[in-house]
Coordinates of C-alpha atoms in Angstrom, one line a residue:
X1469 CA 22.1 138.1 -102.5
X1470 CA 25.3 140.1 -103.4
X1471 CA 26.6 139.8 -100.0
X1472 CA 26.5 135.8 -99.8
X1473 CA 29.8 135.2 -101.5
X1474 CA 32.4 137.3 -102.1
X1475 CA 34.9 135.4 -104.2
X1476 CA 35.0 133.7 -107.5
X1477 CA 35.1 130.6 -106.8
X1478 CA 32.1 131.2 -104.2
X1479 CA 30.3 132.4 -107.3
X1480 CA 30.8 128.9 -109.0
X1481 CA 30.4 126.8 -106.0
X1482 CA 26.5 128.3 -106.3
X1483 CA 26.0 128.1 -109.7
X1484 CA 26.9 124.1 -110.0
X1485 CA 25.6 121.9 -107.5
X1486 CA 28.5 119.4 -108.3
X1487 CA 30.6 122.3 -106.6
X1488 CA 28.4 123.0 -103.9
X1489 CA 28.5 119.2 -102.9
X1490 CA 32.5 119.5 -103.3
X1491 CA 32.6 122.3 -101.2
X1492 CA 30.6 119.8 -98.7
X1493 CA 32.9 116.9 -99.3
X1494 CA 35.7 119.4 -97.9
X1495 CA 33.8 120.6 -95.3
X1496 CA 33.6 117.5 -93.9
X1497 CA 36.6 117.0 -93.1
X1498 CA 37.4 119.0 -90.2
X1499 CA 33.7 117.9 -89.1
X1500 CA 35.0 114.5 -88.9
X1501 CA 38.2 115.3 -87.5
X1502 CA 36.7 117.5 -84.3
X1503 CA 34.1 114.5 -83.5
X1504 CA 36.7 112.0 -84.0
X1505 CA 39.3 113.6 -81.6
X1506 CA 36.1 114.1 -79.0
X1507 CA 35.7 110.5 -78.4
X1508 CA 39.1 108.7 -79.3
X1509 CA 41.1 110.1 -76.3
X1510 CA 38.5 107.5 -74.8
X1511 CA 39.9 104.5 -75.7
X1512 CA 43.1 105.5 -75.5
X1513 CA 43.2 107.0 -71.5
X1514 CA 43.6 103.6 -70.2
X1515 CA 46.9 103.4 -72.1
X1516 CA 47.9 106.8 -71.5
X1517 CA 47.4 106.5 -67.8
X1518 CA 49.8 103.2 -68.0
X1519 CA 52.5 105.7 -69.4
X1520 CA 51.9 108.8 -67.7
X1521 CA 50.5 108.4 -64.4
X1522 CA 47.9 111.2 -64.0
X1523 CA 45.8 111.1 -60.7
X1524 CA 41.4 110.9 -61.2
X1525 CA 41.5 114.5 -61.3
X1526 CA 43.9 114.9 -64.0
X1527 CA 42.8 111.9 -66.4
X1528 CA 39.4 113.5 -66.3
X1529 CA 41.0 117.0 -67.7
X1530 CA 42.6 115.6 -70.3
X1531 CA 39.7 114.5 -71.8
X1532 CA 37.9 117.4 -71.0
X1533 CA 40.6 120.2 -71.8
X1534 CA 39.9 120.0 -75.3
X1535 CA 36.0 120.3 -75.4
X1536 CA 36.2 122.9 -72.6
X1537 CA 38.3 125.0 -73.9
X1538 CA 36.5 124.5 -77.2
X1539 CA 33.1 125.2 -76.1
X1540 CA 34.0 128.8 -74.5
X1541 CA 35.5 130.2 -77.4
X1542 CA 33.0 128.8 -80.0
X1543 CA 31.1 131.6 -80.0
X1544 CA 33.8 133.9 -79.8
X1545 CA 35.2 132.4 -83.0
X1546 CA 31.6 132.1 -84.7
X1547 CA 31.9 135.7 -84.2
X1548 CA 35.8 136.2 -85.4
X1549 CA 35.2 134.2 -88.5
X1550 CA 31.7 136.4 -89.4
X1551 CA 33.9 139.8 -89.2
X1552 CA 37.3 138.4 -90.6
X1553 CA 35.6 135.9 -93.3
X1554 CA 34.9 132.3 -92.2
X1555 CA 36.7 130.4 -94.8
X1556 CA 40.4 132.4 -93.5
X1557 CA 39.5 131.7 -90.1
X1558 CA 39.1 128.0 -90.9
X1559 CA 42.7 127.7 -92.6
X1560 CA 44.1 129.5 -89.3
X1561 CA 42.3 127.1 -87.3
X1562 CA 43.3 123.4 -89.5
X1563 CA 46.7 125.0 -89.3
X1564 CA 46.8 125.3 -85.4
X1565 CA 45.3 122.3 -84.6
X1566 CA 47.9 120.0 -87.0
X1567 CA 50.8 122.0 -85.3
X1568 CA 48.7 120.9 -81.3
X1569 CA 48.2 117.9 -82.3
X1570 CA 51.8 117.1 -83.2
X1571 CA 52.7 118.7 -79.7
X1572 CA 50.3 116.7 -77.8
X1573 CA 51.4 113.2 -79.8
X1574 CA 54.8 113.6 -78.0
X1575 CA 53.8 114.7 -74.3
X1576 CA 55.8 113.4 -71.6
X1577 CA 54.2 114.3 -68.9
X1578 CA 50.3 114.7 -68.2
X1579 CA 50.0 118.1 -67.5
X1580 CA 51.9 118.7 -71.0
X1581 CA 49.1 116.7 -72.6
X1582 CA 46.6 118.4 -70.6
X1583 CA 47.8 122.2 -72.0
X1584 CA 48.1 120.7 -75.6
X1585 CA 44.8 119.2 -75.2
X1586 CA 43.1 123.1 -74.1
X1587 CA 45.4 125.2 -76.7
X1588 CA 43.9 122.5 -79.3
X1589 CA 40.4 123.1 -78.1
X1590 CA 41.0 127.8 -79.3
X1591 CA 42.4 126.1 -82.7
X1592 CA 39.4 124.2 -82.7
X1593 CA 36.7 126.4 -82.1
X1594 CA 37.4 128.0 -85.4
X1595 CA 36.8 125.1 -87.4
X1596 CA 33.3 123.8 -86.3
X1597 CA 30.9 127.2 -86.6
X1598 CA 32.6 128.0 -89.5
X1599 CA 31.6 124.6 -91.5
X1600 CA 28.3 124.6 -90.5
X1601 CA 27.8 128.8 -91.7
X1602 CA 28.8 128.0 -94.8
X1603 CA 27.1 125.5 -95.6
X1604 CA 23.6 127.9 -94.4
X1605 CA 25.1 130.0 -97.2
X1606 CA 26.1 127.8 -100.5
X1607 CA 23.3 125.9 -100.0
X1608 CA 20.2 128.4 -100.6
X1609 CA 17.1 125.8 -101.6
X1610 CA 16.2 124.3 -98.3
X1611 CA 16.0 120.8 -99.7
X1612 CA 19.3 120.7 -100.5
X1613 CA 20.3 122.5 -97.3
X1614 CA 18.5 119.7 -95.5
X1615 CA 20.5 116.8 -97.3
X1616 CA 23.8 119.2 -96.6
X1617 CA 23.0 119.6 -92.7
X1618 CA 21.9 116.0 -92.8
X1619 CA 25.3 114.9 -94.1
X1620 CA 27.2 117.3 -91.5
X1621 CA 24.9 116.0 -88.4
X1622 CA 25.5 112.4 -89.4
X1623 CA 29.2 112.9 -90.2
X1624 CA 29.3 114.6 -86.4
X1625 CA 27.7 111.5 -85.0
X1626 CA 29.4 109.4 -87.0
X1627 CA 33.2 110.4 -85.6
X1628 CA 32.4 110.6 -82.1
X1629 CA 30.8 106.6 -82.8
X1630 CA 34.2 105.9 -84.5
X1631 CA 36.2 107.8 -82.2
X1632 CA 36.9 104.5 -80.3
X1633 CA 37.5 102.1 -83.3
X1634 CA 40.4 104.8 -84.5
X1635 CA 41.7 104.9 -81.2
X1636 CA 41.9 100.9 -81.2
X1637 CA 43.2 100.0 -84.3
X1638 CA 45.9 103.0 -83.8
X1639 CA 46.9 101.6 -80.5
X1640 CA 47.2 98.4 -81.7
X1641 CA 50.4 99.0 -83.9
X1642 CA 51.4 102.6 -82.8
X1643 CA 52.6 104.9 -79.6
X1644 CA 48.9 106.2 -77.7
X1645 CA 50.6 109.4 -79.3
X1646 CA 49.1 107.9 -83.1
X1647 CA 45.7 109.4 -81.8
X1648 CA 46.5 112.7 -82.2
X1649 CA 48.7 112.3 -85.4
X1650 CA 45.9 111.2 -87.1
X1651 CA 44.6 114.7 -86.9
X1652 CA 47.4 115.6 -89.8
X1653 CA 47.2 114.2 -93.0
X1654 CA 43.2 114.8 -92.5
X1655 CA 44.1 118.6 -92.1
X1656 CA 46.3 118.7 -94.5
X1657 CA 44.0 117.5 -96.9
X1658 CA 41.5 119.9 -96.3
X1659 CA 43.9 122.9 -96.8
X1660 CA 44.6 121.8 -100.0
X1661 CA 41.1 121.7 -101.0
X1662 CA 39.6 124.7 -99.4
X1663 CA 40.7 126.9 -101.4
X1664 CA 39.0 125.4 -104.5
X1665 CA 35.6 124.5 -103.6
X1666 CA 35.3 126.4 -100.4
X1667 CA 33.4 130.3 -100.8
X1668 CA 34.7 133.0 -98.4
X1669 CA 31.9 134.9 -96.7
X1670 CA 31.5 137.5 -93.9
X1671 CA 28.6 139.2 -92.4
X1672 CA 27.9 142.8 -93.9
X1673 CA 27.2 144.2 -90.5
X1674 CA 29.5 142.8 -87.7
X1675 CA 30.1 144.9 -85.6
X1676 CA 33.2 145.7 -83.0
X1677 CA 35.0 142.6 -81.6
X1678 CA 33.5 142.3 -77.8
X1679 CA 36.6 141.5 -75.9
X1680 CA 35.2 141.8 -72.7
X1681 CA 32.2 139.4 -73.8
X1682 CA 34.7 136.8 -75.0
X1683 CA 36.3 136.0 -71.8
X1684 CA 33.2 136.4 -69.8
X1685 CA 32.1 133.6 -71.9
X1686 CA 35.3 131.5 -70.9
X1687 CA 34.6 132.2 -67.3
X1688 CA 31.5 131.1 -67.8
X1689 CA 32.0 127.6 -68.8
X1690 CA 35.7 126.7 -67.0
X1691 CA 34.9 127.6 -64.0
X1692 CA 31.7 125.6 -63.7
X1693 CA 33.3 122.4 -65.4
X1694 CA 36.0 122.4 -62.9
X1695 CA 33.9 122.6 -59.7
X1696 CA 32.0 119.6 -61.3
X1697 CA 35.1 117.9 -61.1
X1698 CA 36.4 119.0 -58.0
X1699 CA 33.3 119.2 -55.7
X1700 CA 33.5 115.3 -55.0
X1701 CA 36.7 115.7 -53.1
X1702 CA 36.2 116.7 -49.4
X1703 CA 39.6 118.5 -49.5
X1704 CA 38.9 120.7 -53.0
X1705 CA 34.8 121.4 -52.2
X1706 CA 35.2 124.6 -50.8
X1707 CA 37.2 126.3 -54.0
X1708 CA 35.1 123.9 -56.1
X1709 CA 32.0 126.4 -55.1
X1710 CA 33.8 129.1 -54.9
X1711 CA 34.6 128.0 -58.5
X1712 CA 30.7 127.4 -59.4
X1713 CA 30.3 131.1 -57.9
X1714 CA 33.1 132.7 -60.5
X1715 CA 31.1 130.9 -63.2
X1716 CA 27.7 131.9 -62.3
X1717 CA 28.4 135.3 -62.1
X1718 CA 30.7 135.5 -65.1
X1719 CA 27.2 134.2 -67.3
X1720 CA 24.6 136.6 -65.5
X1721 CA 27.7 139.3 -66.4
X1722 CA 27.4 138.1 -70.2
X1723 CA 23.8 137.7 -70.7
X1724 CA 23.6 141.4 -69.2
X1725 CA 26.1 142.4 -71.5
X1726 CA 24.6 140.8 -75.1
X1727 CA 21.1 142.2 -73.8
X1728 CA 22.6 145.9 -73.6
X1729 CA 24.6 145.7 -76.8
X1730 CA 23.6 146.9 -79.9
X1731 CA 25.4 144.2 -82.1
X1732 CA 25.5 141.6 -79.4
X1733 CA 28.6 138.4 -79.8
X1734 CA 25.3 136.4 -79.0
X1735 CA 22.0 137.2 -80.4
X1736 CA 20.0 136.1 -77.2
X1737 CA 17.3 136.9 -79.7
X1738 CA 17.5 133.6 -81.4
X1739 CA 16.3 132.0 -77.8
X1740 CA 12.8 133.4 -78.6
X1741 CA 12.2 130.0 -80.5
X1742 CA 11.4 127.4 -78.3
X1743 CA 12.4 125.2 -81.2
X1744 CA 16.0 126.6 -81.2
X1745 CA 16.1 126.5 -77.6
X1746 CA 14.9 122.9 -77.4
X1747 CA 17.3 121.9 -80.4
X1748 CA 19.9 123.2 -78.7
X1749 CA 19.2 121.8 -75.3
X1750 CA 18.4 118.0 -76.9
X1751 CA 22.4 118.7 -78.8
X1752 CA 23.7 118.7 -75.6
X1753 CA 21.4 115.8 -74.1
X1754 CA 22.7 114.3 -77.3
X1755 CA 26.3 114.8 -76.7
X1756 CA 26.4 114.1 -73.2
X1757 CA 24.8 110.3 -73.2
X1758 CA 27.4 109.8 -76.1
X1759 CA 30.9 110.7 -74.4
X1760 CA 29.6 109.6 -70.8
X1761 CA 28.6 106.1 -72.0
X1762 CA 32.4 106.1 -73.9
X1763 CA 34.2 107.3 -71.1
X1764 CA 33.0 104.1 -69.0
X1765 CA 32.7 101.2 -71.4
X1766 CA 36.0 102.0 -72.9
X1767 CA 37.9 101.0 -69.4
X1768 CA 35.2 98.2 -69.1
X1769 CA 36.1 96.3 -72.3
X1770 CA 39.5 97.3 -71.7
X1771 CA 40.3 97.0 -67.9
X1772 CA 37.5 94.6 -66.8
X1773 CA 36.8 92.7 -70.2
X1774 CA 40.5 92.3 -70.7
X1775 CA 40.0 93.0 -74.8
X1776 CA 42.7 95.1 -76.5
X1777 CA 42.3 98.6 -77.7
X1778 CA 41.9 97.4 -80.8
X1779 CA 38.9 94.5 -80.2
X1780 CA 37.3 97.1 -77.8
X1781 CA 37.0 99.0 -80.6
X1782 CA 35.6 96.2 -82.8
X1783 CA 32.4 95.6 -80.4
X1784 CA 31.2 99.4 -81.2
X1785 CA 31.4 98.9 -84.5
X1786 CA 27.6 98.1 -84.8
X1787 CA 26.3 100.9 -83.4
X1788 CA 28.9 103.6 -85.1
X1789 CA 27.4 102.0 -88.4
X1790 CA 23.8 102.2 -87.5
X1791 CA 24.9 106.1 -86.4
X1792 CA 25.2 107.0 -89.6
X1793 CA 22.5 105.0 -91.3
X1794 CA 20.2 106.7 -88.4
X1795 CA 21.3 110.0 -89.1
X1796 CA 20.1 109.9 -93.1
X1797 CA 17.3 107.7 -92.8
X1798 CA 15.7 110.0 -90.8
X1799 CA 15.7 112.5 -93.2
X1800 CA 12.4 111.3 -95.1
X1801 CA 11.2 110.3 -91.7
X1802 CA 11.3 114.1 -90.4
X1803 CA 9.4 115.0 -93.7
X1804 CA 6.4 112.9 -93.0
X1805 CA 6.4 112.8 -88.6
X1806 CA 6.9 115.8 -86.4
X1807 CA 10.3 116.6 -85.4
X1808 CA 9.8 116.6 -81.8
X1809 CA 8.1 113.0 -81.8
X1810 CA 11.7 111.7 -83.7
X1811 CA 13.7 113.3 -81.2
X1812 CA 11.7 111.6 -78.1
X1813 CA 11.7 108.8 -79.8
X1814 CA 15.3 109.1 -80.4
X1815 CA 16.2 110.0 -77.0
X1816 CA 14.8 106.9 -75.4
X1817 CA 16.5 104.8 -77.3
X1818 CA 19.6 106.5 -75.6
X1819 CA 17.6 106.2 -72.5
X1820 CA 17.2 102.5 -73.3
X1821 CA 20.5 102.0 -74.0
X1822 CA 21.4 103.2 -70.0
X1823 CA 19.2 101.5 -68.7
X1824 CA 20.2 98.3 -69.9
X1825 CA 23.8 98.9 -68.8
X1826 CA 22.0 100.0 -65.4
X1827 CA 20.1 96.8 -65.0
X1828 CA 22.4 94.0 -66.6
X1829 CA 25.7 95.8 -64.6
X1830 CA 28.3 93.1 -63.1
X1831 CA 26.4 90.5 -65.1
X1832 CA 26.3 92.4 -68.8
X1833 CA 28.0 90.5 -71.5
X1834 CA 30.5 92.3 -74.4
X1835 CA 27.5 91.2 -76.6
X1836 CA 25.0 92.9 -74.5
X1837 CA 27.6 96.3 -74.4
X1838 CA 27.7 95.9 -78.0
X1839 CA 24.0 96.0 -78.2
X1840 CA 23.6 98.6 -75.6
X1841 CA 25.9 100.8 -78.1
X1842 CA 23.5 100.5 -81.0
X1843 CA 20.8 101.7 -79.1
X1844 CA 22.8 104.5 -77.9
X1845 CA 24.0 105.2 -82.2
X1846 CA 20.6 104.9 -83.4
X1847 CA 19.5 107.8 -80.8
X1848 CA 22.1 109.9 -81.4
X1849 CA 22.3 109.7 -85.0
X1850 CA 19.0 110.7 -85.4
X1851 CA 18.5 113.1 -83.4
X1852 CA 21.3 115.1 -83.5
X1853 CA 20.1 115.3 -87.8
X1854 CA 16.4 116.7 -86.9
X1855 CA 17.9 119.4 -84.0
X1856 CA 20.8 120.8 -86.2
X1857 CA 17.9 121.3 -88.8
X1858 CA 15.8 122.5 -86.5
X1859 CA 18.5 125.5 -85.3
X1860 CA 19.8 126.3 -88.8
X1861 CA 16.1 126.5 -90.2
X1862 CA 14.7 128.5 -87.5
X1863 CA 17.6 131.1 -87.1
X1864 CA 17.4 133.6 -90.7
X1865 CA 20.3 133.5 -92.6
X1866 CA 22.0 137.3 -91.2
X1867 CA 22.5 135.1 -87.8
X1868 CA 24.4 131.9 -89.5
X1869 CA 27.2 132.1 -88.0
X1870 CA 25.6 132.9 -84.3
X1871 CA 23.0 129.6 -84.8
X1872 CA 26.0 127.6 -85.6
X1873 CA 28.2 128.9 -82.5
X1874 CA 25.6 127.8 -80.2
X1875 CA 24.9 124.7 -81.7
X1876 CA 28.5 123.9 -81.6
X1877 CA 28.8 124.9 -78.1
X1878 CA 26.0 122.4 -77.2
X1879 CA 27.6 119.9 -78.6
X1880 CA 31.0 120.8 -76.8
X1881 CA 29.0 121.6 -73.4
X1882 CA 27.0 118.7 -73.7
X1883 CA 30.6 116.9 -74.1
X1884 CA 32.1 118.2 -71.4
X1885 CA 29.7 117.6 -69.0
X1886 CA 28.9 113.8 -70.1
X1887 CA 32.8 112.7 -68.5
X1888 CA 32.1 115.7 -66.1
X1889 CA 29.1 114.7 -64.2
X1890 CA 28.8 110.8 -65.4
X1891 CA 32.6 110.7 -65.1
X1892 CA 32.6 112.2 -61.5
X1893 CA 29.5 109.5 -60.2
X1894 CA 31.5 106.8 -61.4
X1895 CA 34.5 107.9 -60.0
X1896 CA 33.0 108.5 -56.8
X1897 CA 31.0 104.9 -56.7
X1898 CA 34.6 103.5 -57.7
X1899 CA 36.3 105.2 -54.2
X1900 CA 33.6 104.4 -51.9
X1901 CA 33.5 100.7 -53.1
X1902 CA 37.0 99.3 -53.8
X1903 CA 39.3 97.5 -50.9
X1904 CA 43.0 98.8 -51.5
X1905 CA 45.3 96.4 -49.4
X1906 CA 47.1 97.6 -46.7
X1907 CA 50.4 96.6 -47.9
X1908 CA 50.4 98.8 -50.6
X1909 CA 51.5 102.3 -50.1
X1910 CA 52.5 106.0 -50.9
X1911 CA 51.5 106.9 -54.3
X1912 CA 50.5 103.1 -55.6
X1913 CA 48.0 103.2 -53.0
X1914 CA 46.9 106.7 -54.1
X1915 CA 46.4 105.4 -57.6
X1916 CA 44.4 102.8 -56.6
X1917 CA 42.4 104.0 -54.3
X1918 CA 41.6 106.9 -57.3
X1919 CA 41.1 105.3 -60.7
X1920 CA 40.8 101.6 -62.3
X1921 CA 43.9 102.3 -64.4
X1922 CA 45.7 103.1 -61.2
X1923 CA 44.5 99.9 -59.5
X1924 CA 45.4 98.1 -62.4
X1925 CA 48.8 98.9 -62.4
X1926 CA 49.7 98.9 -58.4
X1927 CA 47.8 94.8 -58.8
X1928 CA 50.5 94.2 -61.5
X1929 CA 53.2 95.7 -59.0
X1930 CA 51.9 93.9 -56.6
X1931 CA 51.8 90.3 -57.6
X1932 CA 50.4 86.9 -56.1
X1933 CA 47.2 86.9 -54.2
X1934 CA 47.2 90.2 -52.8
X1935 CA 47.4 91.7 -56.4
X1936 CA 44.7 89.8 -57.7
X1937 CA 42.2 90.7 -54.2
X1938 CA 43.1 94.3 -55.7
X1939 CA 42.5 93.6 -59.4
X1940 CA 39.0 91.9 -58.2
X1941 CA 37.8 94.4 -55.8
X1942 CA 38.9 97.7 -58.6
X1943 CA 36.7 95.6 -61.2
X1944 CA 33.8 95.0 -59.2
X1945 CA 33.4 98.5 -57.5
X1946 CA 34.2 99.8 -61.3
X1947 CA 31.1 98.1 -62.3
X1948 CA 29.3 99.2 -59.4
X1949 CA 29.6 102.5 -60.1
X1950 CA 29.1 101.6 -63.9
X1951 CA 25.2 100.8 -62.3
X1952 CA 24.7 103.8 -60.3
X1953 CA 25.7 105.8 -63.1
X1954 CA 23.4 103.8 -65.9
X1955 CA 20.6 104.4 -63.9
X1956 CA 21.0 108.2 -64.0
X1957 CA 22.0 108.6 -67.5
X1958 CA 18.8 106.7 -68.2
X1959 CA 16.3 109.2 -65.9
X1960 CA 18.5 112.0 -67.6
X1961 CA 17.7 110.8 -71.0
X1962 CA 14.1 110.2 -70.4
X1963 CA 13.4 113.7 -68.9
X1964 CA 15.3 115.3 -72.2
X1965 CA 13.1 112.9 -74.3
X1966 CA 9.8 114.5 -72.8
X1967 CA 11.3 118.0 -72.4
X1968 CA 11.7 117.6 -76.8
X1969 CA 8.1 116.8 -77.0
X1970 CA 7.2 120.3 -75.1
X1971 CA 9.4 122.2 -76.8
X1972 CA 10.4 121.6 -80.3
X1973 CA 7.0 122.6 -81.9
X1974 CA 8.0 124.3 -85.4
X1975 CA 8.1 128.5 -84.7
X1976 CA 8.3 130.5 -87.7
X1977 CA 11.9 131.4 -88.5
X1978 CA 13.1 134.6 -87.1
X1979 CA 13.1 137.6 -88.7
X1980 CA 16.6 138.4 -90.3
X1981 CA 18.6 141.6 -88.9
X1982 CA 17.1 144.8 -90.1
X1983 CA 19.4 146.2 -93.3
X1984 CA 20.3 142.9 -94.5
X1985 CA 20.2 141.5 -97.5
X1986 CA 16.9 138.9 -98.3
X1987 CA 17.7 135.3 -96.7
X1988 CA 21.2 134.6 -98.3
X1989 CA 22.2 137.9 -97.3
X1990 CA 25.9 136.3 -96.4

């Protein structure tokens, strides 16, 4: 175990539990930070499409610039922070992001907030694989290391739940811009304690830094969110494939390339578990019911309901609590029932929760929403604790830093496609459905015709009886879509829910890289 820490103050962290669960306490910070600032832009984009006027295409990027960006380096900075030491790379990255966050706060125009969003999203990816490494490292006896990755999965699940409640009770006294400030003092904080609690530690063996595997991985994933986005308008379908065609070929170049390399970026190696492979796949299912179902009740309560950021945010407060009580009381569940029968379990809950919307739509009730929302928490929260134990106990300790990368980039995938794909039905529902008046023209009508935010606005402009035909027909073909795209999420979240049941049987954990050290060999 020589290897596992290399400074003194990594050498206390192990010796005193009290430490270990300091260096934990810290950890959590930036943990809490990246899943807040996944879900709060939610709440806020009705507000921020008042003041900047982004078109549908636009307003979908910048929620998605961030988590894009963020999921295509992730393993690229997994494998950074393993050559150059993960706690350094972690500084580097809460320095960035305070300085983006600041930058983004102030934006002026949409496509500024949409470039601070994505350079947010490189500062980013250095922060989340390197929590989750070291804590695989400091925290040696299993049982502990289950409470540890307990704590981080609920703490995960628990931002992105209170995401929304932030992003109301900032934008009830502040600028839309207070959503991203937030990110500072939190930052700020954690700098000052990192380097007190917080062990540096590197892998012995890493390897050359794979430049050309890096940014095939970034072509992987950008291209093939953007022709989500753009395929569902006629005009942009043709690059929008051409798009989907970059993206494939830039992941059959990458896989090629970590198959042929000696000390691959990605261990494809670690896909031989079907329980990894599960875990990660239910992550993403995870993720992607969570930021889909935000990304349409926030403009429901908001734009439909009439509430105000801040009482929108009160409604989800039931299920961001039950989130976090989820994610730890499943802890001595997992020890007594089978992992993959909590996860299916879990999953139809989220399933439930969908369907509900699906069923109930024009007719469903803030009450019922609520409800809906603590189905969707409990789900989450649980499952996302059993799958992150699942990849970190499966992977051997010489690949920490490459099991935490890909869980991270599930999560961030999983993101990205939930406003993506969910975010693109609804959008499409919305156009097909709602009756812009002929009066209105040039870019009001545009707006309109593209996004509930836009609608709303051009009905204010427009005034009297006309106005409110608009602000009816934007609500109710809002809602329609709202049904259509329920009833998917729900099918989605059943086939993920029988898909865990298949696959995460318990394999034994690989074997760690030959020449390392014995399981804490970083």
């Amino acid at each position: 175990m020589s290897a596992l820490l290399t400074s003194p103050v990594a050498t206390a962290v192990t010796g005193s539990r009290a430490r270990r669960f300091a260096a934990l306490a810290v950890l959590m910070l930036p943990v809490l930070l990246i899943s807040v600032d996944n879900t709060v832009l939610s709440f806020a984009l009705p507000t921020i499409a008042r003041a900047l006027d982004p078109s549908a295409t636009t307003q979908l990027w910048i929620v998605d610039a961030y988590p894009l960006v963020l999921a295509g380096l992730l393993v690229v900075m997994g494998s950074i922070g393993d050559r150059i030491g993960r706690r350094r790379i972690l500084v580097i990255g809460a320095t960035g992001f305070a300085l983006l966050s600041v930058a983004a706060a102030f934006a002026t125009e949409a496509w500024m907030l949409v470039a601070a969003r994505a350079v947010m999203g490189v500062f980013g990816a250095m922060l989340m694989p390197a929590t989750l490494s070291i804590i695989r490292n400091v925290f040696v006896d299993a049982g502990e290391r289950r409470f540890a990755l307990a704590v981080w999965s609920t703490m995960f699940a628990a931002g992105n739940a209170l995401g929304p409640l932030v992003g109301g009770v900032l934008l009830a006294h502040f600028h839309w811009g207070a959503v991203f400030l937030v990110a500072v003092p939190i930052l700020v904080l954690m700098l000052v304690g990192v380097p007190f609690f917080v062990p540096e530690s590197r892998d012995p063996q890493p390897g050359p830094v794979d430049v050309p595997s890096m940014l095939l991985s970034l072509g992987t994933l950008a291209p093939t969110a953007w022709a989500i986005k753009s395929v569902v308008h006629p005009e942009e379908r043709g690059f929008a494939i051409a798009m989907l065609a970059v993206g494939v070929l830039c992941g059959i170049a990458f896989v090629r390339r970590q198959l042929r390399s000696r000390t691959p970026m990605l261990d494809l190696r670690l896909f031989r578990s079907t329980a990894f492979t599960g875990s990660v796949l239910m992550n993403m299912a995870a993720m992607f019911s969570l930021t889909g179902f935000l990304f349409f009740i926030a403009q429901h309560l908001q734009l439909v309901a009439g509430l105000d950021p801040f009482a929108s945010g009160l409604v989800l407060v039931p299920g961001s609590v039950l989130t976090i009580v989820a994610g730890l009381v499943v802890v001595p569940i997992v020890a007594r029932v089978a992992p993959r029968w909590v996860v299916a379990v879990s999953l139809t809950f989220s399933a439930a929760s969908y369907a509900m919307v699906s069923v109930l739509g024009h007719h469903a009730s803030i009450v019922a929403l609520a409800f809906a929302f603590v189905l969707l928490g409990i789900g989450i929260g649980a499952s996302e604790t059993v799958t992150n134990d699942l990849i970190i106990s499966t992977a051997p300790a010489d690949k920490a830093g490459a099991a935490s990368a890909v869980s991270e980039t599930a999560y961030e995938i999983g993101a990205v496609l939930g406003t993506a794909v969910l975010g693109t039905i609804l959008a499409t529902a919305y156009r097909s459905h709602v009756v812009v008046p002929d009066g209105l023209g040039g870019a009001a009508h545009t707006a309109a015709q593209e996004t509930l935010g836009g609608a709303v606005s051009a009905a204010a402009d427009l005034g009297g009886t006309a106005g409110q035909a608009l602000l009816e027909s934007a609500r109710a073909a809002f809602d329609s879509g709202v049904t259509i795209t329920g009833a998917v999420a729900a099918v989605l979240m059943l086939v993920a829910a029988a898909a865990s049941v298949v696959m995460l049987r318990r394999d034994r954990p690989l074997p760690a890289r030959p020449g390392s050290d014995e399981p804490g060999n970083r």
